[in-house]
Amino acid sequence: MNHTCIFCKIVAGEARAEIIYRDEFVTAFRDTQPVAPTHVLIVPNRHIESLNQAEAADAAALGNLFMAAQKIAAAENIQQGGYRLIVNTGPDGGQTVFHLHMHLVGGRRMKYPIG
Ligand code: 5GP
Ligand code: ZN
């Protein structure tokens, strides 16, 4: 655990968040500044700064980000309508919290390309 990392604190139960899913590898909670009716962040329980720091041993956790997204989309009733998964990486990617996370956004029609 990285004690200066807000997402590590949420995973450890030391910071408040609306946690909606949790397993051995990942934890999911609602974004405090949602950009869509459903906006959930899914994070590996282990502190990984960004995708650039992920290692082969993290493959199960990375895979579980997707499997958790699939389950949460079903639970949120957006599976049929569809949804978007985003992993911002580094400055050009728009990453602001340096604990790898996947955004699950849905509940409205998304635009593409992204601005
Ligand atoms: P990024 O820009 O790094 O991909 O996304 C970071 C996301 O984390 C943003 O959507 C922001 O609203 C969210 N966020 C930042 N701090 C907190 C927090 O303390 N709790 C929760 N639930 N979300 C946060
Ligand atoms: Zn962390």
Short mmCIF file of N, CA, C and O and ligand atoms in Angstrom, two decimals:
data_model
loop_
_atom_site.label_atom_id
_atom_site.label_comp_id
_atom_site.label_asym_id
_atom_site.label_seq_id
_atom_site.Cartn_x
_atom_site.Cartn_y
_atom_site.Cartn_z
N MET A 1 0.84 -1.21 0.00
CA MET A 1 0.00 0.00 0.00
C MET A 1 0.86 1.25 0.00
O MET A 1 1.84 1.34 0.72
N ASN A 2 0.44 2.23 -0.82
CA ASN A 2 1.13 3.52 -0.87
C ASN A 2 0.30 4.48 0.00
O ASN A 2 -0.83 4.83 -0.36
N HIS A 3 0.83 4.90 1.13
CA HIS A 3 0.06 5.67 2.11
C HIS A 3 -0.27 7.10 1.65
O HIS A 3 -1.06 7.78 2.29
N THR A 4 0.34 7.54 0.55
CA THR A 4 0.00 8.87 0.03
C THR A 4 -1.02 8.78 -1.11
O THR A 4 -1.39 9.81 -1.68
N CYS A 5 -1.46 7.58 -1.41
CA CYS A 5 -2.34 7.37 -2.58
C CYS A 5 -3.79 7.25 -2.13
O CYS A 5 -4.14 6.37 -1.34
N ILE A 6 -4.66 8.11 -2.68
CA ILE A 6 -6.07 8.12 -2.28
C ILE A 6 -6.76 6.80 -2.63
O ILE A 6 -7.59 6.32 -1.85
N PHE A 7 -6.42 6.21 -3.76
CA PHE A 7 -7.10 4.96 -4.14
C PHE A 7 -6.62 3.80 -3.27
O PHE A 7 -7.43 2.92 -2.93
N CYS A 8 -5.34 3.79 -2.86
CA CYS A 8 -4.89 2.77 -1.90
C CYS A 8 -5.66 2.90 -0.59
O CYS A 8 -6.05 1.90 0.02
N LYS A 9 -5.90 4.15 -0.17
CA LYS A 9 -6.64 4.37 1.09
C LYS A 9 -8.07 3.87 0.97
O LYS A 9 -8.63 3.31 1.92
N ILE A 10 -8.69 4.09 -0.20
CA ILE A 10 -10.05 3.59 -0.41
C ILE A 10 -10.06 2.06 -0.36
O ILE A 10 -10.90 1.45 0.30
N VAL A 11 -9.10 1.44 -1.05
CA VAL A 11 -9.01 -0.04 -1.06
C VAL A 11 -8.83 -0.56 0.37
O VAL A 11 -9.44 -1.57 0.75
N ALA A 12 -8.04 0.14 1.17
CA ALA A 12 -7.74 -0.30 2.54
C ALA A 12 -8.84 0.07 3.52
O ALA A 12 -8.77 -0.29 4.71
N GLY A 13 -9.84 0.82 3.06
CA GLY A 13 -10.91 1.24 3.97
C GLY A 13 -10.54 2.42 4.84
O GLY A 13 -11.23 2.73 5.82
N GLU A 14 -9.47 3.11 4.47
CA GLU A 14 -9.01 4.26 5.27
C GLU A 14 -9.51 5.59 4.73
O GLU A 14 -9.27 6.64 5.34
N ALA A 15 -10.15 5.57 3.57
CA ALA A 15 -10.81 6.77 3.01
C ALA A 15 -12.19 6.34 2.55
O ALA A 15 -12.39 5.19 2.11
N ARG A 16 -13.15 7.25 2.65
CA ARG A 16 -14.54 6.92 2.31
C ARG A 16 -14.75 6.86 0.80
O ARG A 16 -14.19 7.66 0.06
N ALA A 17 -15.56 5.91 0.39
CA ALA A 17 -15.98 5.81 -1.00
C ALA A 17 -17.19 4.90 -1.04
O ALA A 17 -17.40 4.09 -0.14
N GLU A 18 -18.00 5.06 -2.10
CA GLU A 18 -19.15 4.18 -2.27
C GLU A 18 -18.68 2.94 -3.05
O GLU A 18 -18.73 2.91 -4.28
N ILE A 19 -18.21 1.95 -2.31
CA ILE A 19 -17.67 0.73 -2.94
C ILE A 19 -18.84 -0.14 -3.39
O ILE A 19 -19.75 -0.41 -2.61
N ILE A 20 -18.81 -0.55 -4.66
CA ILE A 20 -19.93 -1.35 -5.18
C ILE A 20 -19.50 -2.74 -5.60
O ILE A 20 -20.34 -3.58 -5.91
N TYR A 21 -18.19 -3.01 -5.63
CA TYR A 21 -17.71 -4.34 -6.01
C TYR A 21 -16.31 -4.52 -5.46
O TYR A 21 -15.52 -3.56 -5.41
N ARG A 22 -16.02 -5.75 -5.08
CA ARG A 22 -14.68 -6.01 -4.56
C ARG A 22 -14.39 -7.50 -4.71
O ARG A 22 -15.26 -8.34 -4.47
N ASP A 23 -13.17 -7.84 -5.15
CA ASP A 23 -12.73 -9.24 -5.13
C ASP A 23 -11.25 -9.28 -4.76
O ASP A 23 -10.70 -8.28 -4.29
N GLU A 24 -10.65 -10.44 -4.93
CA GLU A 24 -9.25 -10.63 -4.52
C GLU A 24 -8.31 -9.64 -5.22
O GLU A 24 -7.28 -9.25 -4.68
N PHE A 25 -8.67 -9.24 -6.45
CA PHE A 25 -7.75 -8.47 -7.27
C PHE A 25 -8.11 -6.99 -7.43
O PHE A 25 -7.23 -6.15 -7.62
N VAL A 26 -9.41 -6.68 -7.41
CA VAL A 26 -9.84 -5.32 -7.75
C VAL A 26 -10.93 -4.81 -6.81
O VAL A 26 -11.63 -5.61 -6.17
N THR A 27 -11.06 -3.49 -6.77
CA THR A 27 -12.12 -2.82 -6.00
C THR A 27 -12.74 -1.77 -6.91
O THR A 27 -12.03 -1.13 -7.70
N ALA A 28 -14.06 -1.60 -6.83
CA ALA A 28 -14.76 -0.62 -7.66
C ALA A 28 -15.61 0.29 -6.78
O ALA A 28 -16.24 -0.16 -5.81
N PHE A 29 -15.59 1.58 -7.12
CA PHE A 29 -16.34 2.57 -6.34
C PHE A 29 -16.77 3.69 -7.28
O PHE A 29 -16.19 3.89 -8.35
N ARG A 30 -17.80 4.44 -6.86
CA ARG A 30 -18.34 5.50 -7.72
C ARG A 30 -17.41 6.72 -7.74
O ARG A 30 -16.86 7.11 -6.71
N ASP A 31 -17.25 7.29 -8.93
CA ASP A 31 -16.46 8.52 -9.08
C ASP A 31 -17.20 9.66 -8.39
O ASP A 31 -18.42 9.78 -8.50
N THR A 32 -16.48 10.49 -7.66
CA THR A 32 -17.10 11.61 -6.94
C THR A 32 -17.50 12.75 -7.88
O THR A 32 -18.26 13.63 -7.49
N GLN A 33 -16.97 12.74 -9.12
CA GLN A 33 -17.36 13.76 -10.10
C GLN A 33 -17.82 13.07 -11.38
O GLN A 33 -17.13 13.09 -12.41
N PRO A 34 -19.01 12.43 -11.30
CA PRO A 34 -19.46 11.61 -12.43
C PRO A 34 -19.70 12.43 -13.69
O PRO A 34 -20.20 13.55 -13.63
N VAL A 35 -19.33 11.86 -14.83
CA VAL A 35 -19.55 12.50 -16.13
C VAL A 35 -20.69 11.83 -16.88
O VAL A 35 -20.99 12.20 -18.03
N ALA A 36 -21.32 10.83 -16.27
CA ALA A 36 -22.43 10.10 -16.88
C ALA A 36 -23.26 9.51 -15.74
O ALA A 36 -22.78 9.44 -14.60
N PRO A 37 -24.51 9.07 -16.03
CA PRO A 37 -25.35 8.51 -14.96
C PRO A 37 -24.67 7.38 -14.19
O PRO A 37 -24.83 7.28 -12.96
N THR A 38 -23.94 6.52 -14.89
CA THR A 38 -23.07 5.54 -14.21
C THR A 38 -21.63 5.94 -14.48
O THR A 38 -21.24 6.12 -15.64
N HIS A 39 -20.87 6.14 -13.42
CA HIS A 39 -19.43 6.43 -13.55
C HIS A 39 -18.73 5.76 -12.37
O HIS A 39 -18.79 6.24 -11.24
N VAL A 40 -18.11 4.63 -12.67
CA VAL A 40 -17.47 3.80 -11.65
C VAL A 40 -15.99 3.70 -11.96
O VAL A 40 -15.59 3.62 -13.14
N LEU A 41 -15.16 3.72 -10.94
CA LEU A 41 -13.72 3.50 -11.08
C LEU A 41 -13.41 2.11 -10.57
O LEU A 41 -13.85 1.74 -9.48
N ILE A 42 -12.68 1.33 -11.37
CA ILE A 42 -12.28 -0.02 -10.99
C ILE A 42 -10.76 -0.02 -10.90
O ILE A 42 -10.08 0.37 -11.86
N VAL A 43 -10.23 -0.39 -9.74
CA VAL A 43 -8.79 -0.27 -9.51
C VAL A 43 -8.21 -1.61 -9.03
O VAL A 43 -8.88 -2.35 -8.32
N PRO A 44 -6.96 -1.91 -9.43
CA PRO A 44 -6.31 -3.08 -8.83
C PRO A 44 -6.08 -2.82 -7.34
O PRO A 44 -5.79 -1.68 -6.95
N ASN A 45 -6.22 -3.86 -6.52
CA ASN A 45 -6.01 -3.66 -5.07
C ASN A 45 -4.55 -3.31 -4.78
O ASN A 45 -4.27 -2.59 -3.83
N ARG A 46 -3.65 -3.82 -5.62
CA ARG A 46 -2.23 -3.50 -5.48
C ARG A 46 -1.96 -2.14 -6.12
O ARG A 46 -2.50 -1.83 -7.18
N HIS A 47 -1.11 -1.33 -5.49
CA HIS A 47 -0.77 -0.03 -6.06
C HIS A 47 0.10 -0.21 -7.30
O HIS A 47 1.22 -0.70 -7.22
N ILE A 48 -0.45 0.20 -8.45
CA ILE A 48 0.31 0.24 -9.71
C ILE A 48 0.11 1.67 -10.21
O ILE A 48 -1.03 2.10 -10.38
N GLU A 49 1.20 2.39 -10.42
CA GLU A 49 1.08 3.81 -10.74
C GLU A 49 0.27 4.06 -12.00
O GLU A 49 -0.63 4.92 -12.01
N SER A 50 0.60 3.37 -13.06
CA SER A 50 -0.15 3.49 -14.32
C SER A 50 0.08 2.20 -15.09
O SER A 50 0.84 1.32 -14.64
N LEU A 51 -0.54 2.09 -16.26
CA LEU A 51 -0.32 0.88 -17.06
C LEU A 51 1.16 0.67 -17.36
O LEU A 51 1.61 -0.47 -17.49
N ASN A 52 1.92 1.76 -17.42
CA ASN A 52 3.35 1.64 -17.72
C ASN A 52 4.13 0.86 -16.66
O ASN A 52 5.20 0.34 -16.95
N GLN A 53 3.60 0.82 -15.45
CA GLN A 53 4.29 0.10 -14.37
C GLN A 53 3.74 -1.30 -14.15
O GLN A 53 4.21 -2.02 -13.26
N ALA A 54 2.73 -1.71 -14.92
CA ALA A 54 2.16 -3.05 -14.75
C ALA A 54 3.17 -4.11 -15.17
O ALA A 54 3.95 -3.90 -16.11
N GLU A 55 3.16 -5.23 -14.48
CA GLU A 55 4.09 -6.32 -14.75
C GLU A 55 3.30 -7.57 -15.13
O GLU A 55 2.08 -7.63 -14.91
N ALA A 56 4.01 -8.57 -15.64
CA ALA A 56 3.34 -9.81 -16.05
C ALA A 56 2.54 -10.40 -14.90
O ALA A 56 1.45 -10.95 -15.10
N ALA A 57 3.04 -10.26 -13.67
CA ALA A 57 2.35 -10.81 -12.50
C ALA A 57 1.03 -10.09 -12.21
O ALA A 57 0.22 -10.58 -11.43
N ASP A 58 0.83 -8.94 -12.84
CA ASP A 58 -0.42 -8.18 -12.65
C ASP A 58 -1.49 -8.59 -13.67
O ASP A 58 -2.59 -8.03 -13.65
N ALA A 59 -1.19 -9.56 -14.51
CA ALA A 59 -2.11 -9.91 -15.59
C ALA A 59 -3.49 -10.31 -15.06
O ALA A 59 -4.51 -9.93 -15.64
N ALA A 60 -3.53 -11.05 -13.97
CA ALA A 60 -4.83 -11.47 -13.42
C ALA A 60 -5.62 -10.25 -12.96
O ALA A 60 -6.83 -10.15 -13.21
N ALA A 61 -4.94 -9.31 -12.32
CA ALA A 61 -5.63 -8.10 -11.86
C ALA A 61 -6.12 -7.29 -13.06
O ALA A 61 -7.26 -6.79 -13.06
N LEU A 62 -5.30 -7.17 -14.09
CA LEU A 62 -5.70 -6.41 -15.28
C LEU A 62 -6.90 -7.07 -15.95
O LEU A 62 -7.85 -6.38 -16.35
N GLY A 63 -6.88 -8.38 -16.05
CA GLY A 63 -8.02 -9.09 -16.62
C GLY A 63 -9.28 -8.90 -15.79
O GLY A 63 -10.38 -8.74 -16.33
N ASN A 64 -9.11 -8.89 -14.48
CA ASN A 64 -10.26 -8.73 -13.59
C ASN A 64 -10.86 -7.33 -13.65
O ASN A 64 -12.04 -7.16 -13.31
N LEU A 65 -10.10 -6.33 -14.10
CA LEU A 65 -10.70 -5.00 -14.31
C LEU A 65 -11.81 -5.14 -15.34
O LEU A 65 -12.91 -4.60 -15.16
N PHE A 66 -11.55 -5.88 -16.41
CA PHE A 66 -12.57 -6.07 -17.45
C PHE A 66 -13.72 -6.93 -16.97
O PHE A 66 -14.89 -6.62 -17.23
N MET A 67 -13.40 -8.02 -16.25
CA MET A 67 -14.48 -8.90 -15.80
C MET A 67 -15.35 -8.19 -14.77
O MET A 67 -16.57 -8.37 -14.75
N ALA A 68 -14.73 -7.37 -13.92
CA ALA A 68 -15.52 -6.59 -12.95
C ALA A 68 -16.39 -5.59 -13.70
O ALA A 68 -17.56 -5.40 -13.35
N ALA A 69 -15.85 -4.95 -14.75
CA ALA A 69 -16.63 -3.99 -15.54
C ALA A 69 -17.86 -4.67 -16.12
O ALA A 69 -18.97 -4.11 -16.10
N GLN A 70 -17.68 -5.87 -16.64
CA GLN A 70 -18.82 -6.60 -17.22
C GLN A 70 -19.90 -6.86 -16.16
O GLN A 70 -21.09 -6.63 -16.40
N LYS A 71 -19.49 -7.28 -14.97
CA LYS A 71 -20.46 -7.57 -13.90
C LYS A 71 -21.14 -6.30 -13.41
O LYS A 71 -22.35 -6.28 -13.16
N ILE A 72 -20.37 -5.22 -13.27
CA ILE A 72 -20.95 -3.97 -12.78
C ILE A 72 -21.91 -3.39 -13.82
O ILE A 72 -22.98 -2.90 -13.46
N ALA A 73 -21.56 -3.49 -15.10
CA ALA A 73 -22.45 -3.01 -16.15
C ALA A 73 -23.79 -3.74 -16.07
O ALA A 73 -24.86 -3.12 -16.22
N ALA A 74 -23.76 -5.03 -15.82
CA ALA A 74 -25.00 -5.80 -15.68
C ALA A 74 -25.77 -5.32 -14.46
O ALA A 74 -26.98 -5.07 -14.53
N ALA A 75 -25.08 -5.16 -13.34
CA ALA A 75 -25.73 -4.73 -12.09
C ALA A 75 -26.32 -3.33 -12.21
O ALA A 75 -27.33 -3.02 -11.57
N GLU A 76 -25.70 -2.49 -13.03
CA GLU A 76 -26.16 -1.11 -13.21
C GLU A 76 -27.21 -0.99 -14.33
O GLU A 76 -27.65 0.12 -14.66
N ASN A 77 -27.54 -2.14 -14.94
CA ASN A 77 -28.54 -2.18 -16.03
C ASN A 77 -28.13 -1.35 -17.25
O ASN A 77 -28.96 -0.73 -17.90
N ILE A 78 -26.83 -1.34 -17.55
CA ILE A 78 -26.36 -0.63 -18.75
C ILE A 78 -25.70 -1.59 -19.73
O ILE A 78 -25.15 -1.17 -20.74
N GLN A 79 -25.76 -2.90 -19.43
CA GLN A 79 -25.08 -3.87 -20.28
C GLN A 79 -25.67 -3.86 -21.70
O GLN A 79 -24.93 -3.84 -22.68
N GLN A 80 -26.99 -3.85 -21.80
CA GLN A 80 -27.64 -3.89 -23.11
C GLN A 80 -27.42 -2.59 -23.88
O GLN A 80 -27.13 -2.59 -25.07
N GLY A 81 -27.59 -1.47 -23.18
CA GLY A 81 -27.44 -0.17 -23.83
C GLY A 81 -26.01 0.13 -24.23
O GLY A 81 -25.75 0.86 -25.18
N GLY A 82 -25.07 -0.45 -23.50
CA GLY A 82 -23.65 -0.27 -23.79
C GLY A 82 -23.01 0.73 -22.85
O GLY A 82 -23.68 1.45 -22.10
N TYR A 83 -21.71 0.78 -22.92
CA TYR A 83 -20.94 1.58 -21.97
C TYR A 83 -19.54 1.78 -22.53
O TYR A 83 -19.19 1.20 -23.58
N ARG A 84 -18.74 2.58 -21.85
CA ARG A 84 -17.37 2.84 -22.31
C ARG A 84 -16.40 2.60 -21.16
O ARG A 84 -16.66 2.99 -20.02
N LEU A 85 -15.26 1.97 -21.49
CA LEU A 85 -14.18 1.73 -20.53
C LEU A 85 -12.99 2.58 -20.93
O LEU A 85 -12.61 2.60 -22.11
N ILE A 86 -12.42 3.31 -19.98
CA ILE A 86 -11.32 4.25 -20.27
C ILE A 86 -10.20 4.04 -19.25
O ILE A 86 -10.47 3.96 -18.05
N VAL A 87 -8.97 3.94 -19.76
CA VAL A 87 -7.80 3.88 -18.87
C VAL A 87 -6.86 5.01 -19.29
O VAL A 87 -6.06 4.86 -20.22
N ASN A 88 -7.00 6.15 -18.64
CA ASN A 88 -6.12 7.29 -18.93
C ASN A 88 -4.72 6.97 -18.41
O ASN A 88 -4.57 6.55 -17.27
N THR A 89 -3.72 7.19 -19.27
CA THR A 89 -2.35 6.84 -18.89
C THR A 89 -1.41 8.00 -19.19
O THR A 89 -1.30 8.42 -20.35
N GLY A 90 -0.79 8.53 -18.13
CA GLY A 90 0.18 9.61 -18.29
C GLY A 90 -0.44 10.94 -18.64
O GLY A 90 -1.67 11.05 -18.80
N PRO A 91 0.39 11.97 -18.75
CA PRO A 91 -0.11 13.35 -18.97
C PRO A 91 -0.95 13.50 -20.23
O PRO A 91 -2.05 14.06 -20.19
N ASP A 92 -0.48 12.98 -21.35
CA ASP A 92 -1.26 13.13 -22.58
C ASP A 92 -2.55 12.32 -22.52
O ASP A 92 -3.54 12.67 -23.18
N GLY A 93 -2.56 11.26 -21.72
CA GLY A 93 -3.77 10.46 -21.57
C GLY A 93 -4.78 11.08 -20.63
O GLY A 93 -5.90 10.60 -20.53
N GLY A 94 -4.36 12.13 -19.91
CA GLY A 94 -5.27 12.82 -18.99
C GLY A 94 -5.33 12.19 -17.62
O GLY A 94 -6.26 12.45 -16.84
N GLN A 95 -4.34 11.35 -17.27
CA GLN A 95 -4.34 10.71 -15.94
C GLN A 95 -4.04 11.75 -14.86
O GLN A 95 -3.08 12.52 -14.98
N THR A 96 -4.88 11.77 -13.83
CA THR A 96 -4.67 12.71 -12.71
C THR A 96 -4.43 12.00 -11.39
O THR A 96 -3.85 12.57 -10.48
N VAL A 97 -4.89 10.76 -11.27
CA VAL A 97 -4.63 9.96 -10.05
C VAL A 97 -3.72 8.81 -10.46
O VAL A 97 -4.06 8.01 -11.35
N PHE A 98 -2.55 8.75 -9.80
CA PHE A 98 -1.53 7.81 -10.26
C PHE A 98 -1.58 6.49 -9.50
O PHE A 98 -0.61 6.05 -8.89
N HIS A 99 -2.76 5.90 -9.55
CA HIS A 99 -3.01 4.49 -9.19
C HIS A 99 -3.89 4.00 -10.34
O HIS A 99 -5.00 4.51 -10.52
N LEU A 100 -3.36 3.08 -11.12
CA LEU A 100 -4.05 2.58 -12.32
C LEU A 100 -5.54 2.37 -12.04
O LEU A 100 -5.90 1.80 -11.00
N HIS A 101 -6.38 2.87 -12.94
CA HIS A 101 -7.83 2.68 -12.77
C HIS A 101 -8.51 2.64 -14.13
O HIS A 101 -8.05 3.25 -15.09
N MET A 102 -9.62 1.93 -14.16
CA MET A 102 -10.47 1.87 -15.34
C MET A 102 -11.75 2.61 -15.03
O MET A 102 -12.39 2.35 -14.00
N HIS A 103 -12.12 3.57 -15.89
CA HIS A 103 -13.42 4.23 -15.77
C HIS A 103 -14.46 3.38 -16.49
O HIS A 103 -14.23 2.99 -17.65
N LEU A 104 -15.57 3.14 -15.85
CA LEU A 104 -16.74 2.54 -16.49
C LEU A 104 -17.81 3.61 -16.53
O LEU A 104 -18.27 4.07 -15.48
N VAL A 105 -18.14 4.08 -17.74
CA VAL A 105 -19.14 5.14 -17.87
C VAL A 105 -20.26 4.67 -18.79
O VAL A 105 -20.02 4.01 -19.81
N GLY A 106 -21.48 5.01 -18.42
CA GLY A 106 -22.63 4.60 -19.22
C GLY A 106 -23.89 5.27 -18.73
O GLY A 106 -23.86 6.11 -17.83
N GLY A 107 -24.99 4.90 -19.36
CA GLY A 107 -26.27 5.48 -18.99
C GLY A 107 -26.65 6.65 -19.88
O GLY A 107 -27.71 7.26 -19.69
N ARG A 108 -25.81 6.97 -20.82
CA ARG A 108 -26.13 7.97 -21.85
C ARG A 108 -25.29 7.64 -23.09
O ARG A 108 -24.32 6.88 -23.02
N ARG A 109 -25.65 8.23 -24.22
CA ARG A 109 -24.93 7.97 -25.47
C ARG A 109 -23.60 8.72 -25.45
O ARG A 109 -23.58 9.94 -25.21
N MET A 110 -22.49 8.00 -25.69
CA MET A 110 -21.16 8.61 -25.68
C MET A 110 -20.80 9.14 -27.08
O MET A 110 -21.25 8.60 -28.09
N LYS A 111 -19.98 10.18 -27.06
CA LYS A 111 -19.48 10.73 -28.33
C LYS A 111 -18.13 10.09 -28.66
O LYS A 111 -17.37 9.71 -27.77
N TYR A 112 -17.82 10.02 -29.95
CA TYR A 112 -16.52 9.57 -30.39
C TYR A 112 -16.24 10.20 -31.75
O TYR A 112 -17.17 10.31 -32.55
N PRO A 113 -15.05 10.68 -32.05
CA PRO A 113 -13.83 10.64 -31.25
C PRO A 113 -13.90 11.54 -30.01
O PRO A 113 -14.71 12.47 -29.94
N ILE A 114 -13.02 11.25 -29.06
CA ILE A 114 -12.88 12.03 -27.83
C ILE A 114 -12.14 13.31 -28.19
O ILE A 114 -11.19 13.29 -28.94
N GLY A 115 -12.56 14.42 -27.61
CA GLY A 115 -11.91 15.72 -27.87
C GLY A 115 -10.56 15.83 -27.23
O GLY A 115 -10.18 15.03 -26.40
P1 5GP B 1 -8.06 10.16 -14.19
O1 5GP B 1 -8.20 11.56 -14.72
O2 5GP B 1 -6.80 9.98 -13.40
O3 5GP B 1 -8.25 9.10 -15.23
O4 5GP B 1 -9.31 9.95 -13.25
C1 5GP B 1 -9.31 10.18 -11.88
C2 5GP B 1 -10.74 10.13 -11.44
O5 5GP B 1 -10.77 9.96 -10.04
C3 5GP B 1 -11.53 11.42 -11.74
O6 5GP B 1 -12.69 11.10 -12.52
C4 5GP B 1 -11.91 11.95 -10.36
O7 5GP B 1 -13.20 12.51 -10.33
C5 5GP B 1 -11.82 10.70 -9.49
N1 5GP B 1 -11.44 10.93 -8.10
C6 5GP B 1 -10.40 11.70 -7.67
N2 5GP B 1 -10.32 11.65 -6.32
C7 5GP B 1 -11.32 10.81 -5.92
C8 5GP B 1 -11.74 10.36 -4.63
O8 5GP B 1 -11.18 10.70 -3.59
N3 5GP B 1 -12.80 9.51 -4.59
C9 5GP B 1 -13.45 9.10 -5.72
N4 5GP B 1 -14.49 8.26 -5.56
N5 5GP B 1 -13.07 9.51 -6.96
C10 5GP B 1 -12.03 10.36 -7.04
ZN ZN B 2 -2.42 3.41 -4.80
#
